[in-house]
PDB file of C-alpha atoms in Angstrom:
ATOM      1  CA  UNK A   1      99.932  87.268 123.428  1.00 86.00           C
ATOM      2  CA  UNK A   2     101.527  84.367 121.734  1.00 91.00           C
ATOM      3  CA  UNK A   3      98.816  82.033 122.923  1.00 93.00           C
ATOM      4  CA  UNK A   4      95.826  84.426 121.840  1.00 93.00           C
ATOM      5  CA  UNK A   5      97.326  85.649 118.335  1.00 93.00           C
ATOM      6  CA  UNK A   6      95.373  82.784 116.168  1.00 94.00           C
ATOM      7  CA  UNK A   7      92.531  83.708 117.891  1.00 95.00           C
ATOM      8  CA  UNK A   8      92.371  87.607 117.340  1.00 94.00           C
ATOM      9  CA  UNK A   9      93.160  86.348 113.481  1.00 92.00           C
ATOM     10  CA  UNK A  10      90.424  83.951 113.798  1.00 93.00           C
ATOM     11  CA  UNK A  11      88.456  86.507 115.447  1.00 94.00           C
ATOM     12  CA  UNK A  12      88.549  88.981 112.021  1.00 92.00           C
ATOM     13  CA  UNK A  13      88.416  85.825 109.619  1.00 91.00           C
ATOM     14  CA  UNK A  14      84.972  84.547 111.468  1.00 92.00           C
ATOM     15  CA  UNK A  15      83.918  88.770 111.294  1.00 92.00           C
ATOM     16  CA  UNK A  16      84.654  88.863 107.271  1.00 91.00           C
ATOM     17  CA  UNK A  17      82.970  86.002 106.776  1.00 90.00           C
ATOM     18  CA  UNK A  18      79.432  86.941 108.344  1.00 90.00           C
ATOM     19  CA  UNK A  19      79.632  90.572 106.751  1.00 88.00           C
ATOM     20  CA  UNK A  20      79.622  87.972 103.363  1.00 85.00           C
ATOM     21  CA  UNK A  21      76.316  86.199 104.699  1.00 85.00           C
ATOM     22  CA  UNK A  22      78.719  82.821 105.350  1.00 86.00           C
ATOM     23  CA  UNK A  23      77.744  80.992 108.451  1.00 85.00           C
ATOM     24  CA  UNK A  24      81.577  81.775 109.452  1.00 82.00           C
ATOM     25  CA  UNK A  25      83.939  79.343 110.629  1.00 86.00           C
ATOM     26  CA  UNK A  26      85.149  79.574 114.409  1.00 90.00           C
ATOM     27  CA  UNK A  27      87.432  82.053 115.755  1.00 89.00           C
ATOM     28  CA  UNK A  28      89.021  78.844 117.103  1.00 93.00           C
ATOM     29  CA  UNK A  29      89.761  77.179 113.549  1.00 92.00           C
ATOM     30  CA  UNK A  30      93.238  78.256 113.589  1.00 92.00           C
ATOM     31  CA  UNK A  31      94.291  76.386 115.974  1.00 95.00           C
ATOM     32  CA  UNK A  32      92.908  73.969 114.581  1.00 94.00           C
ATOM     33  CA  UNK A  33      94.588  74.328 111.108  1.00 92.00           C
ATOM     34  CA  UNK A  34      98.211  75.023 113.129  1.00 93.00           C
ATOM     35  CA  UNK A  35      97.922  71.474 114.515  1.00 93.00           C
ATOM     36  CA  UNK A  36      96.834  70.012 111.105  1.00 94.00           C
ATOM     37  CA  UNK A  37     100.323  71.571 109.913  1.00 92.00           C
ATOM     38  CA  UNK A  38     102.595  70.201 112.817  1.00 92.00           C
ATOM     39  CA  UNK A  39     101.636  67.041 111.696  1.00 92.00           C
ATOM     40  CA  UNK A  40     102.333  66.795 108.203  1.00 91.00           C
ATOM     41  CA  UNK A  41     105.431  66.167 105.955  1.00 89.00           C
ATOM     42  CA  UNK A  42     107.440  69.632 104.962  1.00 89.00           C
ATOM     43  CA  UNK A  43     108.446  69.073 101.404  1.00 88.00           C
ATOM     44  CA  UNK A  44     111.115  71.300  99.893  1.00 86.00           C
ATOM     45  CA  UNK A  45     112.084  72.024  96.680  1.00 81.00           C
ATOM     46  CA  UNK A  46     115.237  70.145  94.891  1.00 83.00           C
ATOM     47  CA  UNK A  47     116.910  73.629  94.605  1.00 81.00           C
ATOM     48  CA  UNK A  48     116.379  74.662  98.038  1.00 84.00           C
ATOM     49  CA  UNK A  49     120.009  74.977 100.353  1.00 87.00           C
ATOM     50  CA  UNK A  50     120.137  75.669 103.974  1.00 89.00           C
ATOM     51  CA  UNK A  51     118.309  79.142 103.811  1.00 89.00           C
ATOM     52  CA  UNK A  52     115.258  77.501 103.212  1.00 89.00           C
ATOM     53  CA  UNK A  53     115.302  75.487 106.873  1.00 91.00           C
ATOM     54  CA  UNK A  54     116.301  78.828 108.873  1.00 92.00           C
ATOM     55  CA  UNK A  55     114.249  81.484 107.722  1.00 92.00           C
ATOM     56  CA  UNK A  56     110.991  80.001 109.115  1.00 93.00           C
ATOM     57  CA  UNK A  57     112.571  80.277 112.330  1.00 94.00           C
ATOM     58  CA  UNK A  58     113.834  83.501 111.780  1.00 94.00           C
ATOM     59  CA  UNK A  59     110.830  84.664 110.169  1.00 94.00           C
ATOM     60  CA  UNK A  60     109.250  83.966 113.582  1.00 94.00           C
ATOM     61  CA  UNK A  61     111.772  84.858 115.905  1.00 94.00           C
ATOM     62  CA  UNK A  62     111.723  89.230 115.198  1.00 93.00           C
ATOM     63  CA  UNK A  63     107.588  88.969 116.398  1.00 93.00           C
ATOM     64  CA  UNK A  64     108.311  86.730 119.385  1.00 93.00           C
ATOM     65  CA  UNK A  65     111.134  89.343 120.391  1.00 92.00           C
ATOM     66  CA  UNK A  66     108.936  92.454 119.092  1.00 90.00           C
ATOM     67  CA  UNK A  67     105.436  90.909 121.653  1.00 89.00           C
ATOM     68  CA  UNK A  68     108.314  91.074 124.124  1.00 90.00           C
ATOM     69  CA  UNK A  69     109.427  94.628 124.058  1.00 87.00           C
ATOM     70  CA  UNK A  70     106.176  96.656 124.276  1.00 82.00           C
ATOM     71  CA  UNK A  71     104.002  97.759 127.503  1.00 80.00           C
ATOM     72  CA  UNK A  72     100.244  96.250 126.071  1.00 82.00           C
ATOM     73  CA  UNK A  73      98.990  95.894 129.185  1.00 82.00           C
ATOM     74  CA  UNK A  74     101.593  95.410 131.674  1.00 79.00           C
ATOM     75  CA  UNK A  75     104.421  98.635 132.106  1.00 74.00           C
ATOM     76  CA  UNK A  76     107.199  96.237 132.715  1.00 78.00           C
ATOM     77  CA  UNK A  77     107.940  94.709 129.269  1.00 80.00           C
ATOM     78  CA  UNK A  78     110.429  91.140 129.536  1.00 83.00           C
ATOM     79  CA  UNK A  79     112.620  92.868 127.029  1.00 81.00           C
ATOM     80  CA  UNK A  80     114.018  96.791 127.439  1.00 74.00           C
ATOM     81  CA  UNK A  81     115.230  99.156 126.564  1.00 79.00           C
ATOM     82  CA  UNK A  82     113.506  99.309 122.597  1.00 84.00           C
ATOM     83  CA  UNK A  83     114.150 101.962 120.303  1.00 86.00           C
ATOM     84  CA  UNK A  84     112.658 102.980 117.222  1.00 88.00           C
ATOM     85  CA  UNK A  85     115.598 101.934 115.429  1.00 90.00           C
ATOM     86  CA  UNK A  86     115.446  98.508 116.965  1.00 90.00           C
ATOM     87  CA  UNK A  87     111.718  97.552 116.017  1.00 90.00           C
ATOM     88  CA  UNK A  88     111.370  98.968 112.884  1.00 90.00           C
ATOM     89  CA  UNK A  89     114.761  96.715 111.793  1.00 91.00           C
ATOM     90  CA  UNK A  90     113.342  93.733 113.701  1.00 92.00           C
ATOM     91  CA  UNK A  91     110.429  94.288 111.290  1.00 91.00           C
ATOM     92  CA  UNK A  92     112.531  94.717 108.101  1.00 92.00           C
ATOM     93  CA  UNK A  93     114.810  91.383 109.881  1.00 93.00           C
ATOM     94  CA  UNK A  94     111.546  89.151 108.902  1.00 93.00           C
ATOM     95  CA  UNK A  95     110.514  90.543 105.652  1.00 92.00           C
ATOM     96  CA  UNK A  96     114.231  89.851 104.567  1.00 93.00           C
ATOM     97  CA  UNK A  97     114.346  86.051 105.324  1.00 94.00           C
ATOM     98  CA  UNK A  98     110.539  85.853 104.004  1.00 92.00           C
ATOM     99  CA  UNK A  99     111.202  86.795 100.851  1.00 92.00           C
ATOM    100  CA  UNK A 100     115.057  85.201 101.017  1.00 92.00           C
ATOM    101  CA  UNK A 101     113.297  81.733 102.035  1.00 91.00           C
ATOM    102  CA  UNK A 102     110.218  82.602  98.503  1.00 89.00           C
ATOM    103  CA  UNK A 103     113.619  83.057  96.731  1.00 89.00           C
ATOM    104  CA  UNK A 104     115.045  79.825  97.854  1.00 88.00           C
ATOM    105  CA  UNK A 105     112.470  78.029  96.345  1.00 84.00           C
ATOM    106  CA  UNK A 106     113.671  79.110  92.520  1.00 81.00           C
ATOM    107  CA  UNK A 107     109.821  79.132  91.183  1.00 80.00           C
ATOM    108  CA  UNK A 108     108.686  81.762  89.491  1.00 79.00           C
ATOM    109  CA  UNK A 109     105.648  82.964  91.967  1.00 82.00           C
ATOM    110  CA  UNK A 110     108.632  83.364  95.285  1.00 82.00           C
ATOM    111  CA  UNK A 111     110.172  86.322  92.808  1.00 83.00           C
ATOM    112  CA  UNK A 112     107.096  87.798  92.230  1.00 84.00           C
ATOM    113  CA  UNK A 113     105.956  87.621  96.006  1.00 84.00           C
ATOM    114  CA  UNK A 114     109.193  88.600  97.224  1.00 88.00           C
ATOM    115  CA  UNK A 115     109.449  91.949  94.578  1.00 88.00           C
ATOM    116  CA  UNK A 116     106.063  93.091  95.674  1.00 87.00           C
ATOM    117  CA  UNK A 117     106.352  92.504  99.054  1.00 88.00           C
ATOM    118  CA  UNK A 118     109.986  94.877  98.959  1.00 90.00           C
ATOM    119  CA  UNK A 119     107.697  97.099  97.387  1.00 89.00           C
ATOM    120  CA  UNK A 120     105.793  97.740  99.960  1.00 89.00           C
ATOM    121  CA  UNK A 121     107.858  97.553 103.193  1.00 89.00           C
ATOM    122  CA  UNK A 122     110.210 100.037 101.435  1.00 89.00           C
ATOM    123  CA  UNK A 123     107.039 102.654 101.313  1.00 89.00           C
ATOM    124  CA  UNK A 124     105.721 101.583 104.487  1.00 90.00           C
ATOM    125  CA  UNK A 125     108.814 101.066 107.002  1.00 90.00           C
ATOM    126  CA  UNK A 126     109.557 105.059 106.440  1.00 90.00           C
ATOM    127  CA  UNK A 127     106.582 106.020 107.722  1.00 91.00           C
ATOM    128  CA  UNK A 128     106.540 104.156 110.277  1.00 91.00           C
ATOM    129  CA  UNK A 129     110.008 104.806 111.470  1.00 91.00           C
ATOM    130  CA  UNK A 130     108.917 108.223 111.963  1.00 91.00           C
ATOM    131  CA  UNK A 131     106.072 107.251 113.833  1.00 90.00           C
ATOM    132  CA  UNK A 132     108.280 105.868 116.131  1.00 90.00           C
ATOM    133  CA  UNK A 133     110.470 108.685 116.214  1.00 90.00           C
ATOM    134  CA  UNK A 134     107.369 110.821 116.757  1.00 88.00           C
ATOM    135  CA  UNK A 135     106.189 108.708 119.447  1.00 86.00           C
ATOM    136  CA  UNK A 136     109.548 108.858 121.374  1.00 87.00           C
ATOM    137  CA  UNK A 137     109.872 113.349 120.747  1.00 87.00           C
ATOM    138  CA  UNK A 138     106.593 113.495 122.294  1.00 84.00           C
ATOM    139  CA  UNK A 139     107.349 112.198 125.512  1.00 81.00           C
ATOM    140  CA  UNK A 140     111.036 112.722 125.402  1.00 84.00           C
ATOM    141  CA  UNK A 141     111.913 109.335 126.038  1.00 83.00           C
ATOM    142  CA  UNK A 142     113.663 107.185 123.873  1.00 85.00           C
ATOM    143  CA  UNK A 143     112.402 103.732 125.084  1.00 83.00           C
ATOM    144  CA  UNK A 144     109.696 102.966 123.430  1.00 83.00           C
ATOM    145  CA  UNK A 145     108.540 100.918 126.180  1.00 79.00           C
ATOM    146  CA  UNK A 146     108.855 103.877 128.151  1.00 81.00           C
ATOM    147  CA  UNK A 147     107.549 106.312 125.691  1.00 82.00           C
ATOM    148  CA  UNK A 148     104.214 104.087 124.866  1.00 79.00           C
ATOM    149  CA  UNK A 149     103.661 104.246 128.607  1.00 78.00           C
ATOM    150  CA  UNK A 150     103.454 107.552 128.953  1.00 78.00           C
ATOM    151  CA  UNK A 151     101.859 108.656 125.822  1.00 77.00           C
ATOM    152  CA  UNK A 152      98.915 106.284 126.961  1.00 71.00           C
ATOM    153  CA  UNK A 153      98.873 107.310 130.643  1.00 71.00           C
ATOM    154  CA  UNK A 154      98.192 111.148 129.243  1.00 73.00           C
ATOM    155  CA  UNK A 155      95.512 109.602 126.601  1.00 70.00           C
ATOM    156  CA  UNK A 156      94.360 108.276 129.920  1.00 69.00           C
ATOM    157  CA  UNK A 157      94.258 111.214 131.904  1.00 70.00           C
ATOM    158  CA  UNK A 158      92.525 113.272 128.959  1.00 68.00           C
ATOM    159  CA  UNK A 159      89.808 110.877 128.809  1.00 66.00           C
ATOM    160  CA  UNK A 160      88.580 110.691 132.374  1.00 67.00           C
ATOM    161  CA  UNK A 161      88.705 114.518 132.809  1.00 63.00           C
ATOM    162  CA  UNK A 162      92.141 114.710 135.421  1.00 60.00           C
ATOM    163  CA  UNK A 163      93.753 117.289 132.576  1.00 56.00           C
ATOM    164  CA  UNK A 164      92.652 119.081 129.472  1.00 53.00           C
ATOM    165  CA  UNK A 165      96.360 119.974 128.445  1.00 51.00           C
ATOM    166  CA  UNK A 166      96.703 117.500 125.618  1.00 51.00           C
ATOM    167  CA  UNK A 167      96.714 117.859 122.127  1.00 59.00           C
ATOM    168  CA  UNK A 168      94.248 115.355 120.640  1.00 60.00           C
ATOM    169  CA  UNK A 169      95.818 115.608 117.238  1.00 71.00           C
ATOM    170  CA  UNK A 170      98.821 113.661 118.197  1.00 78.00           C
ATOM    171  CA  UNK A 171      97.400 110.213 119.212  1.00 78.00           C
ATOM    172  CA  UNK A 172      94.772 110.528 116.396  1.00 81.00           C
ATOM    173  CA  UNK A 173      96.965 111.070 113.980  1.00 84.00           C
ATOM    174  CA  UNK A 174      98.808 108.301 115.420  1.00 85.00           C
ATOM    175  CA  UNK A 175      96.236 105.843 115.281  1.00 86.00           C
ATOM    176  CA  UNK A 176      95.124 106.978 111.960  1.00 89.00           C
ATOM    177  CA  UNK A 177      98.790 106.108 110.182  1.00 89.00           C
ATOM    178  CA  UNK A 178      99.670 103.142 112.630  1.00 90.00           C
ATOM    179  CA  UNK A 179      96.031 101.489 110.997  1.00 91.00           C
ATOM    180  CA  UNK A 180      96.901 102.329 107.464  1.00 91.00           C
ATOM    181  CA  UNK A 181     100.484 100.627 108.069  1.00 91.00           C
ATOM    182  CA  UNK A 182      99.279  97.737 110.125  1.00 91.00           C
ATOM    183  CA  UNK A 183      97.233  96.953 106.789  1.00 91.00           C
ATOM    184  CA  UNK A 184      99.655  97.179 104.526  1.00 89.00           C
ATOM    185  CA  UNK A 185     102.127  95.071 106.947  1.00 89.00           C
ATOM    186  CA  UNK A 186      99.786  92.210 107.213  1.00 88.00           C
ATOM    187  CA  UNK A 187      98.752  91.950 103.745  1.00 84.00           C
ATOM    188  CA  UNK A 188      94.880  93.034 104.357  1.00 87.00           C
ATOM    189  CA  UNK A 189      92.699  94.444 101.879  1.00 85.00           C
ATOM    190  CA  UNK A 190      92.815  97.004 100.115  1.00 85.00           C
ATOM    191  CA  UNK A 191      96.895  96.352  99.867  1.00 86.00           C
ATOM    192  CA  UNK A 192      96.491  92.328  99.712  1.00 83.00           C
ATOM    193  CA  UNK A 193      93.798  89.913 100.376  1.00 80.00           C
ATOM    194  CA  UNK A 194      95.009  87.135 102.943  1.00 76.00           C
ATOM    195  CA  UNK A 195      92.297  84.407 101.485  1.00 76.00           C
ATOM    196  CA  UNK A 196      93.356  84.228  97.888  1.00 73.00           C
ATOM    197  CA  UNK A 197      96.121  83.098  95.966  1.00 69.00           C
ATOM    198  CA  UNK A 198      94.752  84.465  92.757  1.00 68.00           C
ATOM    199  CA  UNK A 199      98.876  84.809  90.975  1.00 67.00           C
ATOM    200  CA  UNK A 200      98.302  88.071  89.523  1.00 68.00           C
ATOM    201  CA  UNK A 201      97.088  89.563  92.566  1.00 71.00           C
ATOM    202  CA  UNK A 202      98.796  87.689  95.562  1.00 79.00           C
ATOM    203  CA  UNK A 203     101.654  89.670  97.480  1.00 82.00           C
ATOM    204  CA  UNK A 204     102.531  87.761 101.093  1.00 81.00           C
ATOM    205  CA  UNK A 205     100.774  84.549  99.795  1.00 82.00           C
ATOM    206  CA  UNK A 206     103.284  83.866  96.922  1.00 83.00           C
ATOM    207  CA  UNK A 207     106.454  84.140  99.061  1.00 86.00           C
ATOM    208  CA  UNK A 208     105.050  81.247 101.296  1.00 87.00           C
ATOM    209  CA  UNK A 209     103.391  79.435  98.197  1.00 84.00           C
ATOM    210  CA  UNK A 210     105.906  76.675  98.465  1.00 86.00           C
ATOM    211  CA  UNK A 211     106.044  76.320 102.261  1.00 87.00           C
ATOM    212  CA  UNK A 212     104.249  73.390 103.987  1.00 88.00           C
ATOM    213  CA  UNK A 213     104.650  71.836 107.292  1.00 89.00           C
ATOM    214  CA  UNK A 214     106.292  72.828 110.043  1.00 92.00           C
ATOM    215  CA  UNK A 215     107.501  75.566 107.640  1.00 92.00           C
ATOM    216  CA  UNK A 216     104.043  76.763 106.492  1.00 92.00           C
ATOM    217  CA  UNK A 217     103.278  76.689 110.198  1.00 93.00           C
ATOM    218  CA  UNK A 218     105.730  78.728 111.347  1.00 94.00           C
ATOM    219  CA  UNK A 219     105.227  81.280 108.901  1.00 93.00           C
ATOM    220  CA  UNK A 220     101.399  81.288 109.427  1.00 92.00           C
ATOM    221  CA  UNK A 221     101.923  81.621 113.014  1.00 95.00           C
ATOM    222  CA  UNK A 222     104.344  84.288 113.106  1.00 94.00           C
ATOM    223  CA  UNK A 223     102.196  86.465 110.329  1.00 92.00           C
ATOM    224  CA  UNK A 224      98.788  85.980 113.350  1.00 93.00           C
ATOM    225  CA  UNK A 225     102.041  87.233 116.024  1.00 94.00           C
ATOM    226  CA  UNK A 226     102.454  90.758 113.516  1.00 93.00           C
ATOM    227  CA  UNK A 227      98.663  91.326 113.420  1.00 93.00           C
ATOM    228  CA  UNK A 228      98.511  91.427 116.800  1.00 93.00           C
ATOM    229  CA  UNK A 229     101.832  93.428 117.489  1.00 92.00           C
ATOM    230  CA  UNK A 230     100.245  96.143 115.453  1.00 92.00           C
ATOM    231  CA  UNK A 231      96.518  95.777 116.743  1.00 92.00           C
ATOM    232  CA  UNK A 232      98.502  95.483 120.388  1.00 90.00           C
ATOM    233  CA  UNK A 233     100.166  99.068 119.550  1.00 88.00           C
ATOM    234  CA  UNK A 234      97.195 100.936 118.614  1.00 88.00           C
ATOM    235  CA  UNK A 235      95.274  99.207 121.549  1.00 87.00           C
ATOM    236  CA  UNK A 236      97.677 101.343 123.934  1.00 83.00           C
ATOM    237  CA  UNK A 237      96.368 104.912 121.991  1.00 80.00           C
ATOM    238  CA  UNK A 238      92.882 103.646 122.579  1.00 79.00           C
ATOM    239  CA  UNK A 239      91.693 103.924 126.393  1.00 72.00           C
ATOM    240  CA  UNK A 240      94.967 102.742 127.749  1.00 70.00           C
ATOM    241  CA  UNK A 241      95.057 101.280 130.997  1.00 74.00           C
ATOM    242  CA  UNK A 242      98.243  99.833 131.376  1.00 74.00           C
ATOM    243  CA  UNK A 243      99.180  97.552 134.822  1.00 73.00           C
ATOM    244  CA  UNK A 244     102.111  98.403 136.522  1.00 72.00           C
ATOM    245  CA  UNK A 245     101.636  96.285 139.728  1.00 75.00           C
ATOM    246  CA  UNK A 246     100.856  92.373 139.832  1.00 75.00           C
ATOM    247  CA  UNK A 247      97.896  93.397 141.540  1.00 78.00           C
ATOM    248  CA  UNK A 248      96.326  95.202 138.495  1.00 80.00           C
ATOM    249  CA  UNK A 249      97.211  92.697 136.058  1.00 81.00           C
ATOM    250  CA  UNK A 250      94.097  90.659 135.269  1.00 85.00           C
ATOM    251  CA  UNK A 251      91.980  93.842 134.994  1.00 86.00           C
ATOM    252  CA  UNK A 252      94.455  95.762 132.513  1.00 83.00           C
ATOM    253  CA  UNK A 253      94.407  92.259 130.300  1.00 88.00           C
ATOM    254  CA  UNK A 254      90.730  92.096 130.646  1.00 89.00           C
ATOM    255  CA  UNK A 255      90.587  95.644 129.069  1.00 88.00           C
ATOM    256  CA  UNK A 256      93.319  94.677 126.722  1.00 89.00           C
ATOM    257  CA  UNK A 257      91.443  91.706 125.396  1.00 91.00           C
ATOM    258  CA  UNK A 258      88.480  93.825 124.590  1.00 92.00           C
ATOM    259  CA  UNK A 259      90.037  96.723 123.190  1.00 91.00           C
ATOM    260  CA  UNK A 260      91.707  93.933 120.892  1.00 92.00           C
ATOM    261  CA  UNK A 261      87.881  92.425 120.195  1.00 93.00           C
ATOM    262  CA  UNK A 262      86.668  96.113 119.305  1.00 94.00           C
ATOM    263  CA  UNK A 263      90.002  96.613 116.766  1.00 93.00           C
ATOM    264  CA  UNK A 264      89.855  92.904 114.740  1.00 92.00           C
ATOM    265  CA  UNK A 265      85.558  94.466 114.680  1.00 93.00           C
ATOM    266  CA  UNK A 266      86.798  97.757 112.687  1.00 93.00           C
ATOM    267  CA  UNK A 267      89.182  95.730 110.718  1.00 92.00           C
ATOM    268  CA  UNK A 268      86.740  93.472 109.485  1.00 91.00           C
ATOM    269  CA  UNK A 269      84.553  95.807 108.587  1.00 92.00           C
ATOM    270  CA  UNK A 270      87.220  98.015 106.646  1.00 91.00           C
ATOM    271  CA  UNK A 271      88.027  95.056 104.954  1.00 89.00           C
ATOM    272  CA  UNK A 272      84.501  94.258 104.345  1.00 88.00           C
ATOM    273  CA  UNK A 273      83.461  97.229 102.729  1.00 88.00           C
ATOM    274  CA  UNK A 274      86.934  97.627 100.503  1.00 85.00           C
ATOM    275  CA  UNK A 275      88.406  95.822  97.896  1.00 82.00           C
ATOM    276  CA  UNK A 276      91.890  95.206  96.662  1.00 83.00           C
ATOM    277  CA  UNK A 277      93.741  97.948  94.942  1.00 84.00           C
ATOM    278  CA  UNK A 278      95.598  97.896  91.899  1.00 84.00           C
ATOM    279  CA  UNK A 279      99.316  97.492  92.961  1.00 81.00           C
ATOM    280  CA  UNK A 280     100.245 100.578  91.753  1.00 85.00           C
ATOM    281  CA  UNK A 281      97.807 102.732  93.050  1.00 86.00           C
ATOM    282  CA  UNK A 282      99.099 101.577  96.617  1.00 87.00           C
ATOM    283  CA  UNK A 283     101.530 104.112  97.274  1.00 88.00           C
ATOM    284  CA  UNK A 284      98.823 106.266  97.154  1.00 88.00           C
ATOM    285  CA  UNK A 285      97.651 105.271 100.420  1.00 89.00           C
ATOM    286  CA  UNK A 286     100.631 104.703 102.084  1.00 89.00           C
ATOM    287  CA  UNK A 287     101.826 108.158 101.244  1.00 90.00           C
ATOM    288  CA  UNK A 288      98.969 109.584 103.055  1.00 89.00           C
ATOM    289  CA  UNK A 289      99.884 107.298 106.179  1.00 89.00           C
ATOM    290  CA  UNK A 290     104.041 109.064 105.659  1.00 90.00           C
ATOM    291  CA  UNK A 291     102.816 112.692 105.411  1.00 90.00           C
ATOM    292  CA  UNK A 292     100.250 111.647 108.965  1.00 88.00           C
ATOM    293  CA  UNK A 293     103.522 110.284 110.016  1.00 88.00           C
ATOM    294  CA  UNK A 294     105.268 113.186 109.284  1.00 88.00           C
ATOM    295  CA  UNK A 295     102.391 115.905 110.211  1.00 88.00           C
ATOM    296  CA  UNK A 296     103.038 113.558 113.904  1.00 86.00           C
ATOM    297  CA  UNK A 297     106.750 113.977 114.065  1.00 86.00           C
ATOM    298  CA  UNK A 298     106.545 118.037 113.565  1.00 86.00           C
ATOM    299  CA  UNK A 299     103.725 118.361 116.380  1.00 83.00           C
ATOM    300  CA  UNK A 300     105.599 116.462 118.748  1.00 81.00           C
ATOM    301  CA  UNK A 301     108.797 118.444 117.894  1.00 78.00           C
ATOM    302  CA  UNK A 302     106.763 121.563 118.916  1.00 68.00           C
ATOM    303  CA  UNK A 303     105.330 120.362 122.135  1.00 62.00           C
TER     304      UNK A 303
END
């Protein structure tokens, strides 16, 4: 996973760009523009202190320790036991020293990036805390690792016919809100658009407007590491198949990988056929993906 996130966001880049009619760039060129970054000079502002040399790294470090925690394709995850609690705060860890590092910077854009980007994650962390919560009711287990497992392995089981008492409503709903937040936690369209840095319309973009370097790199890396955490997490809803022997391994990643080509395909074309919202008309959507979160967390109470 940390090797192949640049290419799942190259992947949806090279996707937007032929819905446009471009000729597309590859779904390699971010590698490409990572290693441009490592070697060139990170410049810092004159009124930048010591927070502005750590929070790259610990803007990075929460999705390194969140691809650890969760059963994508393997059931036996480096790092357990996870709890809701404990990824959604991971999550929230990040978003803090993102916007403390935009801060930092004492220009004008890192307080407007940082205030919208609060804006969101305080509407969109709720929801998806009780997604979580939702998650770990339905299978009466409260590691998540444990809890994803087995919430796939019935989605499993439904699909190939070995039992028909399931209710589809819960992982549909599921996928349905986890999609909705996975946009507006990567800064896609309609809540953000990742390839402009238009100043009246820029959210993640003008927190990281000053970075460059090894800084910019670490912060471009780590937001490729979130898109694929959340992709990764509704991959398990969709057709899981989920190794929990050595043996099985290359086959469950082989499914993995193309479940992961078939998700960046519906988020480009989402993205494609949307356009940015007005910022305040934003809460509008993510209040549909709280009350799906919600509508999740009472059916699994009742199961």
């Amino acid at each position: 996973m940390l090797i192949l996130a640049p290419f799942f966001a190259g992947f949806v880049h090279r996707l937007k760009q032929r819905a446009r009619g471009q000729k597309g760039v590859s779904p390699f060129q971010y590698y490409r523009n990572l290693y441009k970054l490592l070697k060139k000079e990170t410049v810092l502002s004159k009124d930048a202190t010591l927070v502005s040399y750590l929070a790259p790294f610990m803007y990075l470090l929460p999705h390194i320790l969140l691809s650890f925690m969760m059963p994508f394709f393997y059931g036996k995850p480096l790092l357990a036991p996870t709890n809701p609690i404990l990824i959604t705060y991971l999550m929230a860890l990040a978003v803090f020293f993102l916007t403390l590092y935009a801060l930092d910077q004492a220009s004008s854009f890192g307080g407007l990036g940082s205030s919208r980007e609060w804006f969101l994650s305080s509407l969109s962390e709720p929801a998806f805390l009780l997604l979580l919560f939702s998650v770990c009711l339905y299978s009466k287990e409260w590691d998540l690792s444990i809890a994803f497992l087995k919430l796939g392995q019935e989605v499993q089981s439904l699909i190939l016919g070995y039992t028909q008492h399931f209710s589809v409503s819960i992982p549909f709903l599921l996928i349905i809100s986890l999609f909705v937040l996975m946009l507006a936690e990567n800064a896609r369209i309609p809540f953000d658009n990742p390839e402009t840095h238009l100043e009246l319309t820029m959210i993640h973009e003008a927190n990281i407007l000053e970075a460059s370097g090894r800084h910019l790199l670490l912060f471009e890396y780590a937001s490729h590491l979130r898109l694929t955490v959340f992709l990764s997490l509704i991959s398990i809803l969709i057709f899981p198949y989920i190794a929990q022997e050595p043996f099985y391994f290359l086959l469950a990643f082989a499914l993995y990988f193309l479940k992961m080509l078939l998700l960046g395909s519906v988020l480009a074309f989402v993205e494609s056929i949307n356009a940015k919202m007005r910022l305040f008309r934003l809460p509008n959507i993510l209040s549909v993906a709280f009350v799906l979160s919600l509508l999740t967390l009472i059916l699994s109470m009742g199961v």
